[in-house]
Amino acid sequence: MENSLLSVRHLQKFFPVRKGVFRKVVAQVKAVDDVSFDIAPSETLGLVGESGCGKTTVGRSLLRLIEPTSGSVTFDGQDVLEAGGAQLRAMRRNMQIIFQDPYASLNPRMSVADIIGEGLKVHGIIRKRKEMEERVEQLLEKVKLDPVYINRYPHEFSGGQRQRIGIARALSLDPKFIVCDEAVSALDVSIQAQIINLLVGLREELGLAFLFVAHDLSVVEHISHRVAVMYLGKIVELAPTRELFTNPKHPYTQSLLSAVPRANPGAARNRTVLKGDVPSPIAPPPGCPFHTRCPVVMPHCKTEVPPLKKSGPGHTYTCHLDG
Ligand code: SF4
């Protein structure tokens, strides 16, 4: 991608499995294995897959909340994985995260003013309390919360309101990029829609780019410009959103899509229920990692790694089948 804000290449994150008195490393959990993608300024990339597929690890690795094992991450022309000290702190101002559980991610003993203003203090942007409170009031208005709530505590808010506080906190340092880590997954469907609409509005207003991590394709459909589907630590398909929803190529994407309820029941697809569980990322299956559950598996899928194929502009997938 020519004008990429974030560029991820061959990202890997392996977690060692230790055993015995000497905590010897006996295996590796391959949580993320050779993941590459780009995100343009003001673009939203949806990242979707079942729980344990590695999508959350990808999001956290980009911000170095988890240190990746190998690969490269370039943000705004700078090498994120090589950055240290002041350079990393400056980068983190521009790269923020919104977590899944807004209650667990907000300190219950801190007021809304302190939660949202914390970053401003830590980065030395605002030192006077009065100025900080004025800025927090502006941020509350941006996320459509009444500024009169500024001195309240997290337990006084609903789940949706708490997530708005989490969003205000992420916005406090004027970032260019935000990882939304299952940011709406814990909320009721009607509240999910409100938060997604809020994020879309903020993206338009502030020119934000998002990596929107979710386990449900229907959640990412309305916010994402493009969608990447992950299975067992790898991206198996990546395409512009409309293209992915109307012309999915990978059997895994097809099965996920078959579970998405459509507004027009006449257009409903036959539901494909996958057999078995996701294999262990400690010992992924050889050949195509999806072969143990694929409804159209062929003999050579069990031994040969599928190639990366192109299907139209910006549409790639890994499968032995031809589209
Ligand atoms: Fe299914 Fe084979 Fe394609 Fe893998 S490579 S998704 S097993 S058809």
mmCIF file of C-alpha atoms and ligand atoms in Angstrom:
data_model
loop_
_atom_site.group_PDB
_atom_site.id
_atom_site.type_symbol
_atom_site.label_atom_id
_atom_site.label_comp_id
_atom_site.label_asym_id
_atom_site.label_seq_id
_atom_site.Cartn_x
_atom_site.Cartn_y
_atom_site.Cartn_z
ATOM 1 C CA MET A 1 0.000 0.000 0.000
ATOM 2 C CA GLU A 2 1.476 3.354 -1.071
ATOM 3 C CA ASN A 3 0.168 5.671 1.640
ATOM 4 C CA SER A 4 0.255 3.273 4.548
ATOM 5 C CA LEU A 5 0.072 4.659 8.109
ATOM 6 C CA LEU A 6 0.747 1.265 9.664
ATOM 7 C CA SER A 7 2.652 -1.482 7.934
ATOM 8 C CA VAL A 8 2.947 -4.962 9.473
ATOM 9 C CA ARG A 9 5.218 -7.576 7.899
ATOM 10 C CA HIS A 10 5.669 -11.230 8.821
ATOM 11 C CA LEU A 11 4.620 -10.625 12.438
ATOM 12 C CA GLN A 12 5.125 -13.606 14.715
ATOM 13 C CA LYS A 13 4.370 -14.049 18.383
ATOM 14 C CA PHE A 14 5.228 -17.364 19.992
ATOM 15 C CA PHE A 15 4.675 -17.985 23.686
ATOM 16 C CA PRO A 16 7.014 -20.563 25.254
ATOM 17 C CA VAL A 17 5.441 -23.527 27.074
ATOM 18 C CA ARG A 18 7.595 -24.356 30.119
ATOM 19 C CA LYS A 19 7.634 -27.546 32.184
ATOM 20 C CA GLY A 20 9.444 -29.127 35.100
ATOM 21 C CA VAL A 21 11.461 -27.754 38.005
ATOM 22 C CA PHE A 22 13.848 -25.941 35.663
ATOM 23 C CA ARG A 23 10.995 -24.441 33.657
ATOM 24 C CA LYS A 24 12.499 -25.814 30.464
ATOM 25 C CA VAL A 25 10.867 -24.656 27.225
ATOM 26 C CA VAL A 26 9.203 -27.758 25.789
ATOM 27 C CA ALA A 27 7.063 -26.201 23.055
ATOM 28 C CA GLN A 28 5.891 -22.915 21.541
ATOM 29 C CA VAL A 29 2.314 -21.618 21.255
ATOM 30 C CA LYS A 30 2.241 -20.090 17.787
ATOM 31 C CA ALA A 31 -0.326 -17.377 18.591
ATOM 32 C CA VAL A 32 0.551 -15.217 15.567
ATOM 33 C CA ASP A 33 2.437 -16.755 12.666
ATOM 34 C CA ASP A 34 3.546 -14.660 9.691
ATOM 35 C CA VAL A 35 0.867 -11.953 9.635
ATOM 36 C CA SER A 36 1.204 -9.017 7.189
ATOM 37 C CA PHE A 37 -1.159 -6.116 6.436
ATOM 38 C CA ASP A 38 -1.301 -2.334 5.995
ATOM 39 C CA ILE A 39 -3.666 0.314 7.296
ATOM 40 C CA ALA A 40 -3.996 3.696 5.549
ATOM 41 C CA PRO A 41 -4.690 6.977 7.371
ATOM 42 C CA SER A 42 -8.418 7.211 8.303
ATOM 43 C CA GLU A 43 -8.933 3.589 7.314
ATOM 44 C CA THR A 44 -10.553 0.842 9.401
ATOM 45 C CA LEU A 45 -9.338 -2.715 9.019
ATOM 46 C CA GLY A 46 -11.572 -5.320 10.668
ATOM 47 C CA LEU A 47 -9.708 -8.335 12.083
ATOM 48 C CA VAL A 48 -11.991 -11.308 12.671
ATOM 49 C CA GLY A 49 -11.700 -14.894 13.869
ATOM 50 C CA GLU A 50 -12.754 -17.341 16.566
ATOM 51 C CA SER A 51 -11.441 -16.921 20.073
ATOM 52 C CA GLY A 52 -7.802 -18.038 20.344
ATOM 53 C CA CYS A 53 -7.020 -17.305 16.670
ATOM 54 C CA GLY A 54 -4.430 -14.677 17.614
ATOM 55 C CA LYS A 55 -6.299 -11.507 16.666
ATOM 56 C CA THR A 56 -5.996 -9.888 20.107
ATOM 57 C CA THR A 57 -2.294 -10.780 20.226
ATOM 58 C CA VAL A 58 -1.827 -9.007 16.872
ATOM 59 C CA GLY A 59 -3.491 -5.823 18.196
ATOM 60 C CA ARG A 60 -1.471 -5.793 21.399
ATOM 61 C CA SER A 61 1.799 -6.597 19.592
ATOM 62 C CA LEU A 62 1.411 -3.511 17.387
ATOM 63 C CA LEU A 63 1.467 -1.330 20.505
ATOM 64 C CA ARG A 64 4.124 -3.496 22.151
ATOM 65 C CA LEU A 65 1.845 -4.283 25.080
ATOM 66 C CA ILE A 66 3.122 -7.739 24.096
ATOM 67 C CA GLU A 67 6.617 -7.967 22.586
ATOM 68 C CA PRO A 68 6.454 -9.735 19.194
ATOM 69 C CA THR A 69 8.845 -12.613 18.526
ATOM 70 C CA SER A 70 9.789 -11.378 15.044
ATOM 71 C CA GLY A 71 8.597 -9.376 12.076
ATOM 72 C CA SER A 72 8.344 -5.638 11.550
ATOM 73 C CA VAL A 73 5.830 -2.932 12.411
ATOM 74 C CA THR A 74 6.230 0.498 10.824
ATOM 75 C CA PHE A 75 4.047 3.360 12.000
ATOM 76 C CA ASP A 76 4.169 6.741 10.255
ATOM 77 C CA GLY A 77 7.544 5.795 8.774
ATOM 78 C CA GLN A 78 9.065 4.747 12.117
ATOM 79 C CA ASP A 79 10.142 1.282 13.233
ATOM 80 C CA VAL A 80 7.900 0.477 16.237
ATOM 81 C CA LEU A 81 9.733 -2.671 17.313
ATOM 82 C CA GLU A 82 13.142 -0.972 17.421
ATOM 83 C CA ALA A 83 11.907 2.160 19.219
ATOM 84 C CA GLY A 84 12.828 2.704 22.855
ATOM 85 C CA GLY A 85 12.573 5.380 25.533
ATOM 86 C CA ALA A 86 11.346 8.782 24.368
ATOM 87 C CA GLN A 87 10.718 7.606 20.788
ATOM 88 C CA LEU A 88 8.448 4.794 21.970
ATOM 89 C CA ARG A 89 6.593 7.137 24.339
ATOM 90 C CA ALA A 90 6.032 9.610 21.498
ATOM 91 C CA MET A 91 4.759 6.786 19.263
ATOM 92 C CA ARG A 92 2.386 5.577 21.970
ATOM 93 C CA ARG A 93 0.703 8.988 22.007
ATOM 94 C CA ASN A 94 -0.321 8.288 18.443
ATOM 95 C CA MET A 95 -1.252 4.632 18.941
ATOM 96 C CA GLN A 96 -3.967 3.931 21.504
ATOM 97 C CA ILE A 97 -6.186 1.002 22.482
ATOM 98 C CA ILE A 98 -9.772 0.504 23.626
ATOM 99 C CA PHE A 99 -10.294 -2.737 25.560
ATOM 100 C CA GLN A 100 -13.187 -5.207 25.556
ATOM 101 C CA ASP A 101 -14.256 -4.916 29.163
ATOM 102 C CA PRO A 102 -14.717 -1.238 29.928
ATOM 103 C CA TYR A 103 -15.204 -1.932 33.636
ATOM 104 C CA ALA A 104 -12.042 -3.996 34.103
ATOM 105 C CA SER A 105 -9.988 -1.469 32.125
ATOM 106 C CA LEU A 106 -11.084 1.548 34.209
ATOM 107 C CA ASN A 107 -9.598 1.954 37.688
ATOM 108 C CA PRO A 108 -12.655 1.900 40.022
ATOM 109 C CA ARG A 109 -10.949 4.254 42.490
ATOM 110 C CA MET A 110 -10.306 6.972 39.916
ATOM 111 C CA SER A 111 -12.855 9.602 38.890
ATOM 112 C CA VAL A 112 -13.734 10.122 35.220
ATOM 113 C CA ALA A 113 -11.571 13.275 35.235
ATOM 114 C CA ASP A 114 -8.529 11.337 36.467
ATOM 115 C CA ILE A 115 -9.095 8.356 34.154
ATOM 116 C CA ILE A 116 -9.401 10.459 31.007
ATOM 117 C CA GLY A 117 -6.816 13.041 32.109
ATOM 118 C CA GLU A 118 -4.183 10.515 33.196
ATOM 119 C CA GLY A 119 -2.436 10.381 29.804
ATOM 120 C CA LEU A 120 -2.332 14.172 29.588
ATOM 121 C CA LYS A 121 -0.543 14.245 32.952
ATOM 122 C CA VAL A 122 1.822 11.337 32.234
ATOM 123 C CA HIS A 123 2.938 12.902 28.954
ATOM 124 C CA GLY A 124 3.289 16.345 30.598
ATOM 125 C CA ILE A 125 0.819 17.901 28.138
ATOM 126 C CA ILE A 126 -1.324 19.564 30.796
ATOM 127 C CA ARG A 127 -0.129 20.273 34.339
ATOM 128 C CA LYS A 128 -2.864 22.463 35.832
ATOM 129 C CA ARG A 129 -5.951 20.687 37.196
ATOM 130 C CA LYS A 130 -8.339 23.328 35.810
ATOM 131 C CA GLU A 131 -6.944 22.977 32.276
ATOM 132 C CA MET A 132 -7.081 19.206 32.559
ATOM 133 C CA GLU A 133 -10.743 19.288 33.608
ATOM 134 C CA GLU A 134 -11.620 21.592 30.710
ATOM 135 C CA ARG A 135 -9.972 19.179 28.278
ATOM 136 C CA VAL A 136 -11.761 16.203 29.868
ATOM 137 C CA GLU A 137 -15.109 18.009 29.520
ATOM 138 C CA GLN A 138 -14.405 18.513 25.806
ATOM 139 C CA LEU A 139 -13.567 14.831 25.440
ATOM 140 C CA LEU A 140 -16.769 13.792 27.239
ATOM 141 C CA GLU A 141 -18.751 15.899 24.783
ATOM 142 C CA LYS A 142 -16.935 14.240 21.883
ATOM 143 C CA VAL A 143 -18.079 10.807 23.075
ATOM 144 C CA LYS A 144 -21.620 12.131 23.735
ATOM 145 C CA LEU A 145 -21.450 11.980 27.537
ATOM 146 C CA ASP A 146 -22.646 14.868 29.702
ATOM 147 C CA PRO A 147 -19.612 16.767 31.139
ATOM 148 C CA VAL A 148 -21.450 16.934 34.477
ATOM 149 C CA TYR A 149 -20.275 13.323 34.987
ATOM 150 C CA ILE A 150 -16.654 14.437 35.302
ATOM 151 C CA ASN A 151 -16.334 13.695 39.029
ATOM 152 C CA ARG A 152 -18.200 10.391 39.037
ATOM 153 C CA TYR A 153 -16.677 6.901 39.302
ATOM 154 C CA PRO A 154 -16.865 3.951 36.852
ATOM 155 C CA HIS A 155 -19.427 1.964 38.892
ATOM 156 C CA GLU A 156 -21.961 4.790 38.415
ATOM 157 C CA PHE A 157 -22.147 4.157 34.646
ATOM 158 C CA SER A 158 -23.728 1.573 32.348
ATOM 159 C CA GLY A 159 -21.532 -0.690 30.168
ATOM 160 C CA GLY A 160 -22.058 1.519 27.102
ATOM 161 C CA GLN A 161 -21.243 4.690 29.049
ATOM 162 C CA ARG A 162 -18.110 3.079 30.461
ATOM 163 C CA GLN A 163 -16.977 2.211 26.951
ATOM 164 C CA ARG A 164 -17.515 5.875 25.982
ATOM 165 C CA ILE A 165 -15.196 6.811 28.868
ATOM 166 C CA GLY A 166 -12.645 4.304 27.511
ATOM 167 C CA ILE A 167 -12.928 5.927 24.082
ATOM 168 C CA ALA A 168 -12.500 9.434 25.579
ATOM 169 C CA ARG A 169 -9.367 8.192 27.369
ATOM 170 C CA ALA A 170 -7.992 6.807 24.082
ATOM 171 C CA LEU A 171 -8.709 10.146 22.353
ATOM 172 C CA SER A 172 -7.092 12.301 25.034
ATOM 173 C CA LEU A 173 -3.668 12.335 23.355
ATOM 174 C CA ASP A 174 -4.986 13.055 19.826
ATOM 175 C CA PRO A 175 -3.872 9.702 18.383
ATOM 176 C CA LYS A 176 -3.775 8.836 14.683
ATOM 177 C CA PHE A 177 -4.478 5.146 15.224
ATOM 178 C CA ILE A 178 -6.569 3.134 17.707
ATOM 179 C CA VAL A 179 -6.761 -0.621 18.240
ATOM 180 C CA CYS A 180 -10.356 -1.473 19.194
ATOM 181 C CA ASP A 181 -9.794 -4.804 20.954
ATOM 182 C CA GLU A 182 -13.226 -6.489 20.971
ATOM 183 C CA ALA A 183 -14.407 -3.013 22.014
ATOM 184 C CA VAL A 184 -18.115 -3.759 21.592
ATOM 185 C CA SER A 185 -18.173 -7.536 22.201
ATOM 186 C CA ALA A 186 -19.326 -7.278 25.836
ATOM 187 C CA LEU A 187 -22.199 -4.894 25.030
ATOM 188 C CA ASP A 188 -25.857 -5.509 24.098
ATOM 189 C CA VAL A 189 -26.551 -5.429 20.368
ATOM 190 C CA SER A 190 -28.364 -2.048 20.467
ATOM 191 C CA ILE A 191 -25.519 -0.493 22.486
ATOM 192 C CA GLN A 192 -22.963 -2.082 20.118
ATOM 193 C CA ALA A 193 -24.584 -0.190 17.239
ATOM 194 C CA GLN A 194 -24.437 3.110 19.165
ATOM 195 C CA ILE A 195 -20.737 2.672 19.967
ATOM 196 C CA ILE A 196 -19.925 1.669 16.376
ATOM 197 C CA ASN A 197 -21.777 4.752 15.089
ATOM 198 C CA LEU A 198 -19.844 6.895 17.572
ATOM 199 C CA LEU A 199 -16.527 5.428 16.355
ATOM 200 C CA VAL A 200 -17.487 5.975 12.707
ATOM 201 C CA GLY A 201 -18.355 9.626 13.501
ATOM 202 C CA LEU A 202 -15.052 10.148 15.337
ATOM 203 C CA ARG A 203 -13.145 8.562 12.459
ATOM 204 C CA GLU A 204 -14.729 11.006 10.000
ATOM 205 C CA GLU A 205 -14.240 14.002 12.296
ATOM 206 C CA LEU A 206 -10.705 13.285 13.482
ATOM 207 C CA GLY A 207 -9.261 11.282 10.582
ATOM 208 C CA LEU A 208 -8.566 8.268 12.832
ATOM 209 C CA ALA A 209 -7.414 4.874 11.614
ATOM 210 C CA PHE A 210 -8.656 1.767 13.441
ATOM 211 C CA LEU A 211 -7.744 -1.888 13.730
ATOM 212 C CA PHE A 212 -11.149 -3.226 14.750
ATOM 213 C CA VAL A 213 -10.755 -6.644 16.361
ATOM 214 C CA ALA A 214 -13.902 -8.782 16.763
ATOM 215 C CA HIS A 215 -14.965 -12.417 16.728
ATOM 216 C CA ASP A 216 -18.125 -11.698 14.773
ATOM 217 C CA LEU A 217 -18.161 -10.681 11.095
ATOM 218 C CA SER A 218 -21.491 -8.866 11.464
ATOM 219 C CA VAL A 219 -19.914 -6.512 14.024
ATOM 220 C CA VAL A 220 -17.130 -5.379 11.681
ATOM 221 C CA GLU A 221 -19.270 -5.065 8.535
ATOM 222 C CA HIS A 222 -20.503 -1.520 9.108
ATOM 223 C CA ILE A 223 -17.310 0.045 10.406
ATOM 224 C CA SER A 224 -14.587 -1.606 8.292
ATOM 225 C CA HIS A 225 -13.292 -0.539 4.889
ATOM 226 C CA ARG A 226 -11.483 -3.881 4.595
ATOM 227 C CA VAL A 227 -11.662 -7.094 6.589
ATOM 228 C CA ALA A 228 -8.961 -9.673 7.406
ATOM 229 C CA VAL A 229 -10.027 -13.147 8.571
ATOM 230 C CA MET A 230 -7.667 -15.024 10.915
ATOM 231 C CA TYR A 231 -7.464 -18.738 11.626
ATOM 232 C CA LEU A 232 -4.918 -20.377 13.910
ATOM 233 C CA GLY A 233 -2.482 -17.454 13.931
ATOM 234 C CA LYS A 234 -2.649 -16.670 10.206
ATOM 235 C CA ILE A 235 -4.642 -14.324 7.965
ATOM 236 C CA VAL A 236 -6.486 -16.637 5.571
ATOM 237 C CA GLU A 237 -8.386 -13.966 3.612
ATOM 238 C CA LEU A 238 -8.240 -10.179 3.272
ATOM 239 C CA ALA A 239 -10.543 -8.096 1.083
ATOM 240 C CA PRO A 240 -12.532 -4.855 0.858
ATOM 241 C CA THR A 241 -15.595 -5.346 3.096
ATOM 242 C CA ARG A 242 -18.263 -5.529 0.395
ATOM 243 C CA GLU A 243 -16.134 -7.886 -1.679
ATOM 244 C CA LEU A 244 -15.516 -10.173 1.318
ATOM 245 C CA PHE A 245 -19.223 -10.326 2.162
ATOM 246 C CA THR A 246 -20.396 -10.929 -1.403
ATOM 247 C CA ASN A 247 -17.550 -12.970 -2.846
ATOM 248 C CA PRO A 248 -15.743 -14.866 -0.059
ATOM 249 C CA LYS A 249 -13.122 -17.285 -1.385
ATOM 250 C CA HIS A 250 -11.775 -19.111 1.642
ATOM 251 C CA PRO A 251 -13.969 -21.942 3.010
ATOM 252 C CA TYR A 252 -13.399 -20.627 6.554
ATOM 253 C CA THR A 253 -14.675 -17.146 5.628
ATOM 254 C CA GLN A 254 -17.623 -18.796 3.869
ATOM 255 C CA SER A 255 -18.503 -20.713 7.017
ATOM 256 C CA LEU A 256 -18.269 -17.590 9.203
ATOM 257 C CA LEU A 257 -20.433 -15.676 6.752
ATOM 258 C CA SER A 258 -23.040 -18.414 6.667
ATOM 259 C CA ALA A 259 -23.688 -17.663 10.363
ATOM 260 C CA VAL A 260 -24.252 -13.918 9.805
ATOM 261 C CA PRO A 261 -27.969 -13.060 9.886
ATOM 262 C CA ARG A 262 -28.980 -11.072 6.792
ATOM 263 C CA ALA A 263 -31.565 -8.281 6.664
ATOM 264 C CA ASN A 264 -33.149 -9.958 3.639
ATOM 265 C CA PRO A 265 -34.074 -13.527 4.639
ATOM 266 C CA GLY A 266 -34.422 -14.432 0.935
ATOM 267 C CA ALA A 267 -30.703 -13.864 0.618
ATOM 268 C CA ALA A 268 -29.910 -16.149 3.550
ATOM 269 C CA ARG A 269 -27.092 -18.598 2.930
ATOM 270 C CA ASN A 270 -27.093 -22.235 3.924
ATOM 271 C CA ARG A 271 -25.477 -22.404 7.332
ATOM 272 C CA THR A 272 -22.132 -24.241 7.353
ATOM 273 C CA VAL A 273 -21.432 -25.598 10.806
ATOM 274 C CA LEU A 274 -17.768 -26.462 11.188
ATOM 275 C CA LYS A 275 -16.954 -29.793 12.775
ATOM 276 C CA GLY A 276 -14.531 -30.123 15.660
ATOM 277 C CA ASP A 277 -12.580 -27.550 17.600
ATOM 278 C CA VAL A 278 -9.809 -25.228 16.516
ATOM 279 C CA PRO A 279 -6.594 -27.319 16.725
ATOM 280 C CA SER A 280 -3.966 -26.405 19.299
ATOM 281 C CA PRO A 281 -1.635 -23.586 18.212
ATOM 282 C CA ILE A 282 1.168 -25.583 19.894
ATOM 283 C CA ALA A 283 1.015 -28.143 17.087
ATOM 284 C CA PRO A 284 -0.887 -26.657 14.130
ATOM 285 C CA PRO A 285 -1.897 -29.201 11.462
ATOM 286 C CA PRO A 286 0.571 -29.594 8.557
ATOM 287 C CA GLY A 287 -0.345 -28.362 5.090
ATOM 288 C CA CYS A 288 -3.378 -26.084 5.329
ATOM 289 C CA PRO A 289 -4.029 -25.307 9.023
ATOM 290 C CA PHE A 290 -7.792 -25.393 8.305
ATOM 291 C CA HIS A 291 -7.756 -28.881 6.735
ATOM 292 C CA THR A 292 -9.028 -30.673 9.882
ATOM 293 C CA ARG A 293 -12.318 -28.736 9.689
ATOM 294 C CA CYS A 294 -12.627 -27.737 6.040
ATOM 295 C CA PRO A 295 -15.860 -29.002 4.420
ATOM 296 C CA VAL A 296 -14.142 -29.240 1.000
ATOM 297 C CA VAL A 297 -10.735 -30.580 2.053
ATOM 298 C CA MET A 298 -8.686 -32.338 -0.662
ATOM 299 C CA PRO A 299 -5.922 -34.932 -0.107
ATOM 300 C CA HIS A 300 -3.041 -32.530 -0.848
ATOM 301 C CA CYS A 301 -4.432 -29.939 1.640
ATOM 302 C CA LYS A 302 -3.113 -32.208 4.407
ATOM 303 C CA THR A 303 0.514 -31.958 3.291
ATOM 304 C CA GLU A 304 0.974 -28.868 1.118
ATOM 305 C CA VAL A 305 0.841 -25.318 2.476
ATOM 306 C CA PRO A 306 -1.702 -23.415 0.343
ATOM 307 C CA PRO A 307 -0.385 -20.495 -1.728
ATOM 308 C CA LEU A 308 -1.450 -16.862 -1.356
ATOM 309 C CA LYS A 309 -3.842 -16.147 -4.221
ATOM 310 C CA LYS A 310 -5.274 -12.908 -5.609
ATOM 311 C CA SER A 311 -8.897 -12.441 -6.544
ATOM 312 C CA GLY A 312 -9.481 -8.911 -7.791
ATOM 313 C CA PRO A 313 -8.194 -5.606 -6.384
ATOM 314 C CA GLY A 314 -7.061 -5.917 -2.779
ATOM 315 C CA HIS A 315 -8.542 -9.411 -2.362
ATOM 316 C CA THR A 316 -6.149 -12.180 -1.265
ATOM 317 C CA TYR A 317 -6.697 -15.621 0.278
ATOM 318 C CA THR A 318 -4.702 -18.775 1.025
ATOM 319 C CA CYS A 319 -6.262 -21.942 -0.318
ATOM 320 C CA HIS A 320 -5.547 -24.693 -2.857
ATOM 321 C CA LEU A 321 -8.970 -24.129 -4.403
ATOM 322 C CA ASP A 322 -9.252 -21.737 -7.327
ATOM 323 C CA GLY A 323 -11.889 -19.048 -6.803
HETATM 324 FE FE1 SF4 B 1 -9.883 -26.267 2.612
HETATM 325 FE FE2 SF4 B 1 -7.789 -27.201 1.265
HETATM 326 FE FE3 SF4 B 1 -8.513 -24.665 0.954
HETATM 327 FE FE4 SF4 B 1 -7.414 -25.466 3.231
HETATM 328 S S1 SF4 B 1 -6.433 -25.431 1.229
HETATM 329 S S2 SF4 B 1 -9.182 -24.167 3.031
HETATM 330 S S3 SF4 B 1 -8.258 -27.527 3.446
HETATM 331 S S4 SF4 B 1 -9.686 -26.486 0.387
#
